[in-house]
GROMACS .gro file of C-alpha atoms in nm:
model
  150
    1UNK     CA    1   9.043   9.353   8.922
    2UNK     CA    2   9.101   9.195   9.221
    3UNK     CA    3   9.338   8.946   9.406
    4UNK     CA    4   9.220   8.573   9.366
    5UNK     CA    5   9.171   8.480   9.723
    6UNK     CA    6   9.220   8.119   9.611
    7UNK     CA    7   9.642   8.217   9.662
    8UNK     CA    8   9.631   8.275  10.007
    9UNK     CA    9   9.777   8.027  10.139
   10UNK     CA   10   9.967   7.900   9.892
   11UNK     CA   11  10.407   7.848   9.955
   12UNK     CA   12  10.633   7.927   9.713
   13UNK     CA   13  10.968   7.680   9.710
   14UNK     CA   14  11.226   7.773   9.934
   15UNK     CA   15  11.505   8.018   9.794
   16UNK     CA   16  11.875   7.877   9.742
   17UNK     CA   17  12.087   7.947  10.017
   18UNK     CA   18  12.204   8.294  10.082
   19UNK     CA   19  12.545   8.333  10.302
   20UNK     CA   20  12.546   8.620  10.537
   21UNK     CA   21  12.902   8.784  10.533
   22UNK     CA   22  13.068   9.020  10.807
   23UNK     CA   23  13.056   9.258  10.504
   24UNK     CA   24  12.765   9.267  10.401
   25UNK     CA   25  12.626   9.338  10.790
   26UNK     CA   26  12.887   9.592  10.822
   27UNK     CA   27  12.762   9.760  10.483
   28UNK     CA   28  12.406   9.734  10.568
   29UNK     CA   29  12.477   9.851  10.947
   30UNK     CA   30  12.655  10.186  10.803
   31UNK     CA   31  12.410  10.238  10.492
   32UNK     CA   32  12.130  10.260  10.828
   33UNK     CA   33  12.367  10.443  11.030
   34UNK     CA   34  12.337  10.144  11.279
   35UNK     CA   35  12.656  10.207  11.491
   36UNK     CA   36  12.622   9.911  11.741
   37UNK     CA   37  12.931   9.741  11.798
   38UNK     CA   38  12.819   9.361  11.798
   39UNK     CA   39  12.777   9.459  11.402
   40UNK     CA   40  13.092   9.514  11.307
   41UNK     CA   41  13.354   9.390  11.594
   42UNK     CA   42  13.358   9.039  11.647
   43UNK     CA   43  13.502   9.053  12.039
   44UNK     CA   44  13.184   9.281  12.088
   45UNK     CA   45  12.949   9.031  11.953
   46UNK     CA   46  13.119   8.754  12.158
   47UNK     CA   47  13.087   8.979  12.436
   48UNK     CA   48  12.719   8.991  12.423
   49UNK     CA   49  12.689   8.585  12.386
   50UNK     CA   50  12.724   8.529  11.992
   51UNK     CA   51  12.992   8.361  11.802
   52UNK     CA   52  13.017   8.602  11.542
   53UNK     CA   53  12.932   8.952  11.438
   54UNK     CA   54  12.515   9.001  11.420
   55UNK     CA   55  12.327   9.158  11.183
   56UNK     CA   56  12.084   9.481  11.225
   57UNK     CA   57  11.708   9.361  11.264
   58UNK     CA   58  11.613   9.505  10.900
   59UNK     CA   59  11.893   9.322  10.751
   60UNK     CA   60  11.703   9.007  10.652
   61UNK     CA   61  11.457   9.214  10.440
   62UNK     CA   62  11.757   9.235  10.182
   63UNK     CA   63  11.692   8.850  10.115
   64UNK     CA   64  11.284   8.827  10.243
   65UNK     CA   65  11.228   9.110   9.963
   66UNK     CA   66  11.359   8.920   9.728
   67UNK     CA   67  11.208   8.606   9.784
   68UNK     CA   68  10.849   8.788   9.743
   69UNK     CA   69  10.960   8.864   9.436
   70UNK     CA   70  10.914   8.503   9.314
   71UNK     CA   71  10.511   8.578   9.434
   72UNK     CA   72  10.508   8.894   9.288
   73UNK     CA   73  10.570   8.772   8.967
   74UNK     CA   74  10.371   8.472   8.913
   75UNK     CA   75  10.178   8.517   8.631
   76UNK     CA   76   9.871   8.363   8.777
   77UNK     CA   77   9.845   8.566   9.072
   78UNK     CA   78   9.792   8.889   8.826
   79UNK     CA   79   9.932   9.107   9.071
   80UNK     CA   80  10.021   9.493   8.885
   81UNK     CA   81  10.334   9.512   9.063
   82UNK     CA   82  10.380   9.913   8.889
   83UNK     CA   83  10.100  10.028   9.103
   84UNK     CA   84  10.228   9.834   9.384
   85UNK     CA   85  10.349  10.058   9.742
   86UNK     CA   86  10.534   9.895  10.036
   87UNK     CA   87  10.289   9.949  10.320
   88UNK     CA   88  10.440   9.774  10.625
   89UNK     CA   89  10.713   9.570  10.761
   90UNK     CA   90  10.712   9.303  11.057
   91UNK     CA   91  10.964   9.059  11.192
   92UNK     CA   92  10.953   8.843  11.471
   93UNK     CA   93  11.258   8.698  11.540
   94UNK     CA   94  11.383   8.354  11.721
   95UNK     CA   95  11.733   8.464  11.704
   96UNK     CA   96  11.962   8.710  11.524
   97UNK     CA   97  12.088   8.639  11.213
   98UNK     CA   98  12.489   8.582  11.207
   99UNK     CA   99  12.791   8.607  11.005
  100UNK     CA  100  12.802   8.298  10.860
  101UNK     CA  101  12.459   8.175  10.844
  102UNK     CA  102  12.317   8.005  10.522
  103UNK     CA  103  11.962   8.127  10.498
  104UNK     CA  104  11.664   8.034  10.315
  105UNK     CA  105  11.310   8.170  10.287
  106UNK     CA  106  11.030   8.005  10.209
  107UNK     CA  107  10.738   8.284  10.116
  108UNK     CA  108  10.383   8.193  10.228
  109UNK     CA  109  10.078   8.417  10.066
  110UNK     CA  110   9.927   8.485  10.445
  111UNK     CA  111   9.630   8.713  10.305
  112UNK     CA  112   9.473   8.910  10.003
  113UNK     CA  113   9.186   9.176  10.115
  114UNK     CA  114   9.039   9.461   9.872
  115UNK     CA  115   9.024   9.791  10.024
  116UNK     CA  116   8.846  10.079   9.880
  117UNK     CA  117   8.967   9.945   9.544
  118UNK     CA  118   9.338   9.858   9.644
  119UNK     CA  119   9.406   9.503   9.687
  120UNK     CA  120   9.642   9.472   9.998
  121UNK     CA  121   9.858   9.137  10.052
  122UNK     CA  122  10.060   8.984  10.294
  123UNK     CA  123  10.390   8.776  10.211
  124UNK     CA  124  10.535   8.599  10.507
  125UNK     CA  125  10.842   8.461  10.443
  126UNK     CA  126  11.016   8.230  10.723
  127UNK     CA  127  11.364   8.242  10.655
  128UNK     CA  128  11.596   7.918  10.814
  129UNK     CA  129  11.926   7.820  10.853
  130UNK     CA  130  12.123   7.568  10.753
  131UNK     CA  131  11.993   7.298  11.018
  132UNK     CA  132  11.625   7.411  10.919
  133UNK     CA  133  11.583   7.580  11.224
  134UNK     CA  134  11.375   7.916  11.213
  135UNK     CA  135  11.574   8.230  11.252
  136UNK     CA  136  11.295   8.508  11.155
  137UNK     CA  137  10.979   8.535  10.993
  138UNK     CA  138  10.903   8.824  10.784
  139UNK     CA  139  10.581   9.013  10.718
  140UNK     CA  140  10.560   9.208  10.422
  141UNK     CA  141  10.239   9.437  10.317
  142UNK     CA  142  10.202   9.538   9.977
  143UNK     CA  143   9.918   9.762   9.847
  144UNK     CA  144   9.821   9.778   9.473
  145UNK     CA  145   9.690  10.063   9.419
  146UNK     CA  146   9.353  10.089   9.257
  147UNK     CA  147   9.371  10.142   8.866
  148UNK     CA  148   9.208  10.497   8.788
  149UNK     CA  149   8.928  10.554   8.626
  150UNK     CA  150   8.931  10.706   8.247
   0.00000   0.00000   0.00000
């Protein structure tokens, strides 16, 4: 059955606060073999014009994944999230996240569209600091794949 297109659209409340750590960047960095410096050595990173260590780009889809979950699982939507594959990743950045920062996302439902029997949606979630400026905006394709037939 597919997607209501009445959700897209629709914004999901923001999440609470999530603090970035030094870390947690320097865990992510090494589980992605991500050996620049301005991730783990704080001179580095102050070298290049930040106050503290930065995180890689994927980093924020720790937290933006999350924070789709809350769409994924509303009941209403009726999404089958076991048939569900992760078909694509954007971000579009202002500036890079930070040790330190307090970030939020607020997930958005940008568009539901029925392909060959999959429905295919798009979660955007804007992710803010502290001072409710934009830091990144996330956008997340999922395809749930078509049920088969008997």
């Amino acid at each position: 059955m597919a997607l209501d297109q009445s959700f897209v659209g629709r914004t999901y409340p923001p999440t609470p606060a999530y603090e970035v750590g030094r870390e947690k960047i320097r865990e992510f960095a090494e589980a992605v073999g991500d050996t620049h410096p301005a991730y783990v050595d704080r001179e580095a990173a102050r070298a290049l014009g930040h106050a503290d260590v930065i995180a890689p780009p994927t980093f924020v889809f720790s937290i933006t994944y999350r924070a789709a979950g809350v769409v994924v699982q509303d009941p209403q939507l009726g999404l089958d999230y076991s048939r569900v594959v992760h078909g694509d990743q954007k971000f579009r950045y202002v500036r890079p996240v930070r040790a330190g920062d307090r970030l939020t996302v607020t997930s958005t439902i940008e568009s539901i569209k029925s392909l060959a029997g999959n429905d295919v949606l798009d979660i955007r979630g804007d992710v803010h600091d502290e001072a409710g400026e934009l830091v990144v905006t996330a956008v997340m394709k999922l395809v749930a794949r078509a049920a088969e037939e008997a």
